[in-house]
mmCIF file of C-alpha atoms in Angstrom:
data_model
loop_
_atom_site.group_PDB
_atom_site.id
_atom_site.type_symbol
_atom_site.label_atom_id
_atom_site.label_comp_id
_atom_site.label_asym_id
_atom_site.label_seq_id
_atom_site.Cartn_x
_atom_site.Cartn_y
_atom_site.Cartn_z
ATOM 1 C CA MET A 1 0.000 0.000 0.000
ATOM 2 C CA CYS A 2 1.236 3.480 -0.812
ATOM 3 C CA CYS A 3 1.318 6.148 1.819
ATOM 4 C CA LEU A 4 -1.182 8.967 1.460
ATOM 5 C CA GLU A 5 0.098 12.493 1.911
ATOM 6 C CA PRO A 6 -1.407 14.199 4.952
ATOM 7 C CA LEU A 7 -3.887 16.969 4.297
ATOM 8 C CA PRO A 8 -2.479 20.456 4.891
ATOM 9 C CA GLN A 9 -3.645 22.176 8.025
ATOM 10 C CA LEU A 10 -6.428 24.625 7.276
ATOM 11 C CA ASN A 11 -5.473 28.251 7.859
ATOM 12 C CA PRO A 12 -8.665 30.332 8.284
ATOM 13 C CA SER A 13 -6.645 33.539 8.624
ATOM 14 C CA PHE A 14 -5.584 33.309 4.978
ATOM 15 C CA TYR A 15 -9.188 33.266 3.742
ATOM 16 C CA VAL A 16 -10.294 35.988 6.154
ATOM 17 C CA LYS A 17 -7.429 38.301 5.208
ATOM 18 C CA ALA A 18 -8.043 37.879 1.471
ATOM 19 C CA LEU A 19 -11.803 38.431 1.778
ATOM 20 C CA LEU A 20 -11.394 41.516 3.950
ATOM 21 C CA GLU A 21 -8.842 43.108 1.621
ATOM 22 C CA LEU A 22 -10.934 42.374 -1.466
ATOM 23 C CA HIS A 23 -14.022 43.778 0.214
ATOM 24 C CA ARG A 24 -12.140 46.881 1.376
ATOM 25 C CA GLN A 25 -11.087 47.719 -2.186
ATOM 26 C CA VAL A 26 -14.325 46.740 -3.900
ATOM 27 C CA CYS A 27 -16.672 48.279 -1.331
ATOM 28 C CA PRO A 28 -15.194 51.278 0.522
ATOM 29 C CA VAL A 29 -17.383 52.046 3.514
ATOM 30 C CA GLU A 30 -17.963 55.686 2.533
ATOM 31 C CA GLN A 31 -19.685 54.535 -0.672
ATOM 32 C CA TYR A 32 -21.196 51.228 0.443
ATOM 33 C CA PRO A 33 -22.108 51.493 4.134
ATOM 34 C CA ASN A 34 -24.383 48.429 4.089
ATOM 35 C CA LEU A 35 -23.083 44.866 4.095
ATOM 36 C CA MET A 36 -25.479 42.100 3.109
ATOM 37 C CA ILE A 37 -24.407 38.505 3.811
ATOM 38 C CA LEU A 38 -26.642 36.045 1.989
ATOM 39 C CA ARG A 39 -25.748 32.628 3.394
ATOM 40 C CA LEU A 40 -26.321 30.040 0.690
ATOM 41 C CA SER A 41 -23.527 27.744 1.827
ATOM 42 C CA ASN A 42 -23.363 24.896 4.307
ATOM 43 C CA GLU A 43 -19.593 24.502 4.071
ATOM 44 C CA SER A 44 -17.758 24.382 7.380
ATOM 45 C CA LEU A 45 -15.038 26.769 6.163
ATOM 46 C CA PHE A 46 -17.405 29.705 5.897
ATOM 47 C CA GLU A 47 -18.922 28.900 9.281
ATOM 48 C CA THR A 48 -15.394 29.078 10.683
ATOM 49 C CA ILE A 49 -14.455 32.431 9.184
ATOM 50 C CA LEU A 50 -17.858 34.154 9.503
ATOM 51 C CA PRO A 51 -17.398 35.270 13.161
ATOM 52 C CA ARG A 52 -14.060 36.876 12.330
ATOM 53 C CA ILE A 53 -15.523 38.640 9.308
ATOM 54 C CA MET A 54 -18.392 40.009 11.378
ATOM 55 C CA SER A 55 -16.053 41.264 14.095
ATOM 56 C CA ASP A 56 -13.867 43.140 11.585
ATOM 57 C CA TYR A 57 -16.807 44.816 9.826
ATOM 58 C CA ARG A 58 -17.626 47.179 12.680
ATOM 59 C CA GLU A 59 -18.102 50.260 10.488
ATOM 60 C CA TYR A 60 -20.656 48.578 8.203
ATOM 61 C CA THR A 61 -24.369 48.084 8.788
ATOM 62 C CA LYS A 62 -24.648 44.289 8.566
ATOM 63 C CA THR A 63 -27.604 42.141 7.519
ATOM 64 C CA ILE A 64 -27.560 38.329 7.381
ATOM 65 C CA SER A 65 -30.121 36.204 5.564
ATOM 66 C CA ASP A 66 -30.374 32.677 4.195
ATOM 67 C CA GLN A 67 -33.286 33.311 1.815
ATOM 68 C CA ALA A 68 -32.214 33.020 -1.820
ATOM 69 C CA ASP A 69 -35.387 34.846 -2.892
ATOM 70 C CA GLU A 70 -33.981 38.019 -1.330
ATOM 71 C CA TYR A 71 -31.008 38.082 -3.696
ATOM 72 C CA TYR A 72 -32.406 40.714 -6.059
ATOM 73 C CA THR A 73 -33.707 42.890 -3.211
ATOM 74 C CA TYR A 74 -30.243 43.358 -1.769
ATOM 75 C CA ALA A 75 -28.154 42.864 -4.908
ATOM 76 C CA ASN A 76 -29.907 45.788 -6.586
ATOM 77 C CA ASP A 77 -29.423 48.142 -3.620
ATOM 78 C CA TYR A 78 -27.021 50.852 -4.697
ATOM 79 C CA TYR A 79 -25.643 51.434 -1.196
ATOM 80 C CA SER A 80 -25.197 47.759 -0.401
ATOM 81 C CA CYS A 81 -22.185 45.525 -0.876
ATOM 82 C CA ASN A 82 -23.007 41.844 -0.865
ATOM 83 C CA LEU A 83 -21.048 38.829 0.337
ATOM 84 C CA ILE A 84 -22.692 35.634 -0.884
ATOM 85 C CA PRO A 85 -21.168 32.275 0.084
ATOM 86 C CA ILE A 86 -22.699 29.558 -2.074
ATOM 87 C CA SER A 87 -22.050 25.813 -2.069
ATOM 88 C CA HIS A 88 -24.712 24.282 -4.337
ATOM 89 C CA SER A 89 -26.683 25.076 -7.470
ATOM 90 C CA ILE A 90 -29.535 27.427 -6.780
ATOM 91 C CA GLU A 91 -31.805 29.772 -8.701
ATOM 92 C CA LEU A 92 -30.962 33.464 -8.281
ATOM 93 C CA ARG A 93 -34.030 35.108 -9.715
ATOM 94 C CA ASP A 94 -33.794 38.380 -11.657
ATOM 95 C CA ALA A 95 -30.004 38.122 -11.843
ATOM 96 C CA ARG A 96 -30.141 39.597 -15.355
ATOM 97 C CA HIS A 97 -31.685 42.795 -14.009
ATOM 98 C CA VAL A 98 -29.012 43.512 -11.418
ATOM 99 C CA THR A 99 -27.148 46.705 -12.261
ATOM 100 C CA TYR A 100 -23.521 46.170 -13.223
ATOM 101 C CA SER A 101 -22.320 48.865 -10.813
ATOM 102 C CA ILE A 102 -23.589 46.903 -7.799
ATOM 103 C CA ARG A 103 -20.753 45.258 -5.862
ATOM 104 C CA THR A 104 -21.114 41.570 -4.973
ATOM 105 C CA ILE A 105 -18.497 39.048 -3.816
ATOM 106 C CA PHE A 106 -19.302 35.360 -4.330
ATOM 107 C CA PHE A 107 -17.455 32.807 -2.185
ATOM 108 C CA TYR A 108 -17.663 29.168 -3.248
ATOM 109 C CA PRO A 109 -15.537 25.963 -3.311
ATOM 110 C CA LYS A 110 -13.367 25.054 -6.265
ATOM 111 C CA TRP A 111 -15.068 21.712 -6.869
ATOM 112 C CA MET A 112 -18.288 23.587 -7.781
ATOM 113 C CA TYR A 113 -16.664 25.833 -10.405
ATOM 114 C CA LYS A 114 -17.504 23.686 -13.450
ATOM 115 C CA GLU A 115 -21.060 23.087 -12.337
ATOM 116 C CA PHE A 116 -21.736 26.776 -11.737
ATOM 117 C CA HIS A 117 -20.303 27.705 -15.149
ATOM 118 C CA MET A 118 -21.838 24.822 -17.069
ATOM 119 C CA ASP A 119 -24.696 26.998 -18.325
ATOM 120 C CA PRO A 120 -23.348 30.480 -19.230
ATOM 121 C CA ASN A 121 -26.916 31.774 -19.416
ATOM 122 C CA GLY A 122 -27.933 30.386 -16.041
ATOM 123 C CA THR A 123 -28.838 32.722 -13.215
ATOM 124 C CA ILE A 124 -25.742 31.841 -11.169
ATOM 125 C CA ALA A 125 -23.316 32.413 -14.064
ATOM 126 C CA THR A 126 -25.147 35.647 -14.911
ATOM 127 C CA ALA A 127 -24.892 36.831 -11.312
ATOM 128 C CA PHE A 128 -21.174 35.991 -11.261
ATOM 129 C CA ARG A 129 -20.568 38.328 -14.217
ATOM 130 C CA SER A 130 -21.782 41.299 -12.166
ATOM 131 C CA GLY A 131 -19.456 40.630 -9.243
ATOM 132 C CA TYR A 132 -16.247 38.996 -8.036
ATOM 133 C CA GLU A 133 -15.762 35.235 -7.729
ATOM 134 C CA VAL A 134 -13.620 34.007 -4.847
ATOM 135 C CA VAL A 135 -12.952 30.316 -5.545
ATOM 136 C CA TYR A 136 -11.330 28.539 -2.611
ATOM 137 C CA ASP A 137 -9.897 25.113 -1.929
ATOM 138 C CA LEU A 138 -9.149 23.433 1.380
ATOM 139 C CA ASP A 139 -5.374 23.445 0.821
ATOM 140 C CA ASN A 140 -5.073 27.159 1.669
ATOM 141 C CA THR A 141 -5.326 28.240 -1.966
ATOM 142 C CA MET A 142 -7.683 30.694 -3.568
ATOM 143 C CA GLU A 143 -8.457 32.222 -6.967
ATOM 144 C CA ILE A 144 -10.268 35.507 -7.622
ATOM 145 C CA PHE A 145 -12.028 36.143 -10.941
ATOM 146 C CA HIS A 146 -13.899 39.146 -12.296
ATOM 147 C CA TRP A 147 -15.720 39.659 -15.579
ATOM 148 C CA ASN A 148 -14.913 42.946 -17.336
ATOM 149 C CA ASN A 149 -17.989 44.014 -19.283
ATOM 150 C CA HIS A 150 -16.034 46.476 -21.428
ATOM 151 C CA SER A 151 -13.386 44.032 -22.640
ATOM 152 C CA SER A 152 -15.653 40.934 -22.415
ATOM 153 C CA GLN A 153 -12.838 39.101 -20.657
ATOM 154 C CA THR A 154 -12.325 37.490 -17.270
ATOM 155 C CA ILE A 155 -9.467 38.962 -15.262
ATOM 156 C CA THR A 156 -7.603 37.204 -12.446
ATOM 157 C CA ILE A 157 -6.611 38.908 -9.192
ATOM 158 C CA ASP A 158 -3.725 37.609 -7.092
ATOM 159 C CA PRO A 159 -5.106 36.705 -3.618
ATOM 160 C CA HIS A 160 -1.685 37.315 -2.045
ATOM 161 C CA ASN A 161 -1.406 40.809 -3.535
ATOM 162 C CA ILE A 162 -4.935 42.033 -4.163
ATOM 163 C CA VAL A 163 -5.173 45.059 -6.446
ATOM 164 C CA VAL A 164 -8.646 45.709 -7.855
ATOM 165 C CA PRO A 165 -8.243 47.563 -11.177
ATOM 166 C CA ASN A 166 -10.334 50.612 -11.980
ATOM 167 C CA GLU A 167 -12.280 49.561 -15.057
ATOM 168 C CA MET A 168 -13.210 53.157 -15.896
ATOM 169 C CA HIS A 169 -9.625 53.900 -16.943
ATOM 170 C CA ASP A 170 -10.031 51.799 -20.095
ATOM 171 C CA LEU A 171 -13.439 51.248 -21.700
ATOM 172 C CA TYR A 172 -12.076 49.245 -24.665
ATOM 173 C CA GLY A 173 -14.029 51.353 -27.151
ATOM 174 C CA PHE A 174 -17.311 51.225 -25.232
ATOM 175 C CA GLU A 175 -19.821 53.745 -26.610
ATOM 176 C CA ILE A 176 -20.616 56.640 -24.294
ATOM 177 C CA GLU A 177 -23.953 57.822 -25.594
ATOM 178 C CA LEU A 178 -24.847 61.495 -25.233
ATOM 179 C CA TYR A 179 -28.468 62.517 -25.628
ATOM 180 C CA LEU A 180 -28.540 65.935 -27.253
ATOM 181 C CA SER A 181 -31.305 67.470 -29.315
ATOM 182 C CA ASP A 182 -30.380 69.055 -32.631
ATOM 183 C CA ILE A 183 -31.319 72.552 -31.441
ATOM 184 C CA VAL A 184 -29.167 72.300 -28.330
ATOM 185 C CA ARG A 185 -26.263 70.828 -30.291
ATOM 186 C CA LYS A 186 -26.148 73.818 -32.640
ATOM 187 C CA ALA A 187 -26.507 76.386 -29.872
ATOM 188 C CA MET A 188 -24.150 74.777 -27.337
ATOM 189 C CA PRO A 189 -21.408 72.675 -28.979
ATOM 190 C CA PHE A 190 -19.404 72.362 -25.763
ATOM 191 C CA GLU A 191 -21.194 69.156 -24.677
ATOM 192 C CA THR A 192 -20.010 67.259 -27.737
ATOM 193 C CA TYR A 193 -16.447 68.513 -27.307
ATOM 194 C CA PHE A 194 -16.485 67.578 -23.617
ATOM 195 C CA LEU A 195 -17.728 64.053 -24.368
ATOM 196 C CA GLU A 196 -15.099 63.503 -27.061
ATOM 197 C CA HIS A 197 -12.366 64.724 -24.729
ATOM 198 C CA VAL A 198 -13.473 62.374 -21.930
ATOM 199 C CA ALA A 199 -13.845 59.448 -24.340
ATOM 200 C CA ASN A 200 -10.292 59.932 -25.629
ATOM 201 C CA LYS A 201 -8.945 59.894 -22.087
ATOM 202 C CA ILE A 202 -10.563 56.568 -21.152
ATOM 203 C CA ASN A 203 -10.447 54.783 -24.531
ATOM 204 C CA GLY A 204 -14.163 55.147 -25.122
ATOM 205 C CA THR A 205 -16.231 56.054 -28.170
ATOM 206 C CA ALA A 206 -18.271 59.246 -28.142
ATOM 207 C CA TYR A 207 -21.717 58.866 -29.662
ATOM 208 C CA VAL A 208 -24.275 61.679 -29.904
ATOM 209 C CA THR A 209 -27.922 60.840 -30.475
ATOM 210 C CA GLU A 210 -31.256 62.632 -30.577
ATOM 211 C CA LEU A 211 -33.166 59.507 -29.565
ATOM 212 C CA PHE A 212 -34.146 59.141 -25.926
ATOM 213 C CA THR A 213 -33.201 55.500 -25.238
ATOM 214 C CA GLY A 214 -32.082 53.338 -22.347
ATOM 215 C CA ARG A 215 -28.518 53.183 -23.704
ATOM 216 C CA MET A 216 -27.760 56.835 -23.058
ATOM 217 C CA SER A 217 -24.924 57.544 -20.647
ATOM 218 C CA VAL A 218 -24.775 61.355 -20.552
ATOM 219 C CA VAL A 219 -27.668 63.825 -20.508
ATOM 220 C CA PRO A 220 -27.092 67.604 -20.149
ATOM 221 C CA LEU A 221 -29.489 69.239 -17.704
ATOM 222 C CA PHE A 222 -30.589 72.850 -18.087
ATOM 223 C CA GLY A 223 -33.078 72.723 -15.243
ATOM 224 C CA ARG A 224 -34.850 70.237 -13.011
ATOM 225 C CA HIS A 225 -36.175 68.196 -15.928
ATOM 226 C CA ILE A 226 -34.316 66.310 -18.619
ATOM 227 C CA GLN A 227 -34.529 68.000 -21.997
ATOM 228 C CA GLY A 228 -37.034 66.281 -24.286
ATOM 229 C CA SER A 229 -38.671 64.124 -21.618
ATOM 230 C CA ILE A 230 -41.786 64.373 -19.509
ATOM 231 C CA GLY A 231 -42.023 63.362 -15.885
ATOM 232 C CA ILE A 232 -38.360 62.404 -15.463
ATOM 233 C CA VAL A 233 -36.277 64.239 -12.898
ATOM 234 C CA ALA A 234 -32.706 63.697 -11.772
ATOM 235 C CA GLY A 235 -32.525 61.720 -8.535
ATOM 236 C CA MET A 236 -30.108 59.742 -6.378
ATOM 237 C CA GLY A 237 -29.386 56.145 -7.316
ATOM 238 C CA THR A 238 -27.731 54.091 -10.000
ATOM 239 C CA THR A 239 -28.793 56.256 -12.943
ATOM 240 C CA PHE A 240 -27.567 59.786 -12.349
ATOM 241 C CA TRP A 241 -24.128 61.233 -11.704
ATOM 242 C CA ALA A 242 -23.794 65.008 -11.627
ATOM 243 C CA VAL A 243 -20.862 66.790 -13.304
ATOM 244 C CA THR A 244 -20.924 70.567 -12.987
ATOM 245 C CA VAL A 245 -19.172 72.271 -15.906
ATOM 246 C CA PRO A 246 -18.517 76.013 -15.445
ATOM 247 C CA ARG A 247 -19.324 78.184 -18.439
ATOM 248 C CA ALA A 248 -16.918 80.794 -19.787
ATOM 249 C CA LYS A 249 -18.064 84.384 -19.300
ATOM 250 C CA PRO A 250 -16.951 87.599 -21.075
ATOM 251 C CA LYS A 251 -13.808 89.051 -19.498
ATOM 252 C CA SER A 252 -12.136 92.411 -19.715
ATOM 253 C CA ILE A 253 -8.665 92.799 -21.191
ATOM 254 C CA VAL A 254 -7.304 93.412 -17.685
ATOM 255 C CA SER A 255 -8.679 90.066 -16.469
ATOM 256 C CA VAL A 256 -7.180 88.273 -19.447
ATOM 257 C CA LEU A 257 -3.746 89.720 -18.637
ATOM 258 C CA VAL A 258 -3.998 89.103 -14.894
ATOM 259 C CA ASP A 259 -5.513 85.585 -14.802
ATOM 260 C CA PRO A 260 -2.437 83.612 -15.987
ATOM 261 C CA LEU A 261 -0.420 84.873 -13.013
ATOM 262 C CA ASP A 262 -1.166 83.422 -9.595
ATOM 263 C CA MET A 263 -1.018 85.142 -6.222
ATOM 264 C CA TYR A 264 2.584 84.173 -5.468
ATOM 265 C CA THR A 265 3.804 85.543 -8.798
ATOM 266 C CA TRP A 266 2.164 88.899 -8.133
ATOM 267 C CA ILE A 267 3.570 89.035 -4.583
ATOM 268 C CA THR A 268 7.077 88.348 -5.882
ATOM 269 C CA TYR A 269 6.658 90.942 -8.625
ATOM 270 C CA PHE A 270 5.522 93.704 -6.252
ATOM 271 C CA ILE A 271 8.300 92.930 -3.759
ATOM 272 C CA SER A 272 10.872 93.164 -6.562
ATOM 273 C CA VAL A 273 9.416 96.507 -7.688
ATOM 274 C CA LEU A 274 9.515 97.851 -4.133
ATOM 275 C CA ILE A 275 13.138 96.777 -3.681
ATOM 276 C CA MET A 276 14.190 98.408 -6.945
ATOM 277 C CA ALA A 277 12.287 101.614 -6.069
ATOM 278 C CA ALA A 278 13.995 101.717 -2.619
ATOM 279 C CA VAL A 279 17.409 101.344 -4.282
ATOM 280 C CA PHE A 280 16.879 104.227 -6.702
ATOM 281 C CA GLU A 281 15.113 106.521 -4.240
ATOM 282 C CA SER A 282 17.709 106.109 -1.498
ATOM 283 C CA GLY A 283 20.444 107.681 -3.635
ATOM 284 C CA ILE A 284 22.716 104.654 -3.506
ATOM 285 C CA TYR A 285 23.799 105.184 -7.091
ATOM 286 C CA ASP A 286 24.656 108.836 -6.499
ATOM 287 C CA TYR A 287 26.553 107.927 -3.348
ATOM 288 C CA TYR A 288 28.478 105.243 -5.201
ATOM 289 C CA TYR A 289 29.548 107.467 -8.087
ATOM 290 C CA ASN A 290 30.365 110.437 -5.839
ATOM 291 C CA ASN A 291 32.686 108.363 -3.678
ATOM 292 C CA VAL A 292 34.248 106.007 -6.176
ATOM 293 C CA THR A 293 38.064 106.040 -6.145
ATOM 294 C CA GLN A 294 39.535 107.588 -9.269
ATOM 295 C CA ILE A 295 43.162 107.754 -10.430
ATOM 296 C CA ASN A 296 42.672 111.181 -11.926
ATOM 297 C CA LEU A 297 42.720 113.738 -9.097
ATOM 298 C CA HIS A 298 40.977 116.222 -11.305
ATOM 299 C CA TYR A 299 37.858 114.111 -11.438
ATOM 300 C CA VAL A 300 34.819 115.741 -12.942
ATOM 301 C CA HIS A 301 31.558 114.134 -11.857
ATOM 302 C CA ASP A 302 29.297 113.039 -14.675
ATOM 303 C CA THR A 303 25.656 112.321 -14.192
ATOM 304 C CA PHE A 304 24.570 108.701 -14.444
ATOM 305 C CA VAL A 305 22.603 109.149 -17.641
ATOM 306 C CA ASP A 306 25.450 110.898 -19.511
ATOM 307 C CA ARG A 307 28.080 108.222 -19.173
ATOM 308 C CA VAL A 308 28.622 104.703 -20.482
ATOM 309 C CA VAL A 309 27.449 102.100 -17.996
ATOM 310 C CA LYS A 310 29.859 99.214 -17.511
ATOM 311 C CA VAL A 311 29.300 95.853 -15.866
ATOM 312 C CA SER A 312 31.451 96.870 -12.932
ATOM 313 C CA ASP A 313 29.228 99.888 -12.398
ATOM 314 C CA LEU A 314 26.160 97.704 -11.952
ATOM 315 C CA THR A 315 27.361 95.710 -8.963
ATOM 316 C CA LEU A 316 24.503 96.850 -6.775
ATOM 317 C CA LEU A 317 21.988 96.211 -9.529
ATOM 318 C CA TRP A 318 23.293 92.673 -9.938
ATOM 319 C CA CYS A 319 22.961 92.156 -6.195
ATOM 320 C CA VAL A 320 19.345 93.311 -6.327
ATOM 321 C CA TYR A 321 18.707 91.059 -9.311
ATOM 322 C CA GLY A 322 20.219 88.089 -7.482
ATOM 323 C CA CYS A 323 18.115 88.765 -4.396
ATOM 324 C CA GLY A 324 14.984 89.008 -6.533
ATOM 325 C CA THR A 325 15.803 85.721 -8.260
ATOM 326 C CA LEU A 326 16.396 84.017 -4.916
ATOM 327 C CA LEU A 327 13.104 85.396 -3.638
ATOM 328 C CA CYS A 328 11.296 84.011 -6.691
ATOM 329 C CA VAL A 329 12.806 80.565 -6.102
ATOM 330 C CA VAL A 330 11.801 80.633 -2.426
ATOM 331 C CA CYS A 331 8.238 81.656 -3.306
ATOM 332 C CA PHE A 332 8.053 78.918 -5.943
ATOM 333 C CA VAL A 333 9.179 76.271 -3.451
ATOM 334 C CA MET A 334 6.668 77.577 -0.895
ATOM 335 C CA GLU A 335 3.906 77.384 -3.494
ATOM 336 C CA ILE A 336 4.738 73.744 -4.280
ATOM 337 C CA VAL A 337 4.837 72.809 -0.581
ATOM 338 C CA ILE A 338 1.579 74.602 0.241
ATOM 339 C CA HIS A 339 -0.157 73.100 -2.801
ATOM 340 C CA SER A 340 1.022 69.588 -1.890
ATOM 341 C CA GLU A 341 -0.110 69.967 1.719
ATOM 342 C CA SER A 342 -3.527 71.327 0.756
ATOM 343 C CA LYS A 343 -3.978 68.552 -1.826
ATOM 344 C CA GLY A 344 -3.097 65.940 0.787
ATOM 345 C CA LEU A 345 -5.810 67.265 3.103
#
């Protein structure tokens, strides 16, 4: 008889640490204050790690249920992040209607992977595509999968170094549809330019339409109601995000000349002017030329404007210039430090 290798000792801390870190990145508490745990698993591993998960989620409002019929109720809650352990095939009704932006983490054993993915159109496989799959084994190993709707590909996340990518940085050519009536488009072309600029930044495709459809992504608002619709108002939830775009207003020529220079530049400029004015008004130049040592004892004083100015004659001016340059450098460094500190706050 051959000797069987002993089973590795189960390390619950590994699973808890990975789940907590994934949840922290996927569902920051300031955006998703509610945690819904839908227990659809009878595996002993989850029963072991559940108390530790609950104790570490102090800042979340926690709800636990074992009713599969409540999946859509919680999965479609914009402010809820869902942790769903699942160990057997089950019907998750209305999974196709769950908004893609909702955050759900599925936790299931590796030996159920093929069965869950056997039918790509099944409710479980459909639900998986709107969340994150944490596939575990009992040998202290784990795999994390996520379906990217924009690239139509499944990405893998390292459980030992979890970094959840921001999918909005690359839309893989996804069409960002802007609803804009023809009249508004001719009168206010900025919306189209803004959409094209954003689309270029995130590898999207700008698409302007006059048809009011469910595919639209951007709608300019000129009041409480959406242009071209009746009975629809902007509200909180999964549909509306507000982006305030300031409009350019007529400016005087003085404002145009002043705006490019910030406060620190103007302060440095005025200090330099004051220093130069103090130098000229104090008579330093007259004192210098009246007392300069000359070889010719019959020295005849010439006024400053009637003689050729040499580099050696401008020693004081070079000193003032150097001080002004140093002051500009100091102010520039202060501006960078203050800006960095204020940005960090």
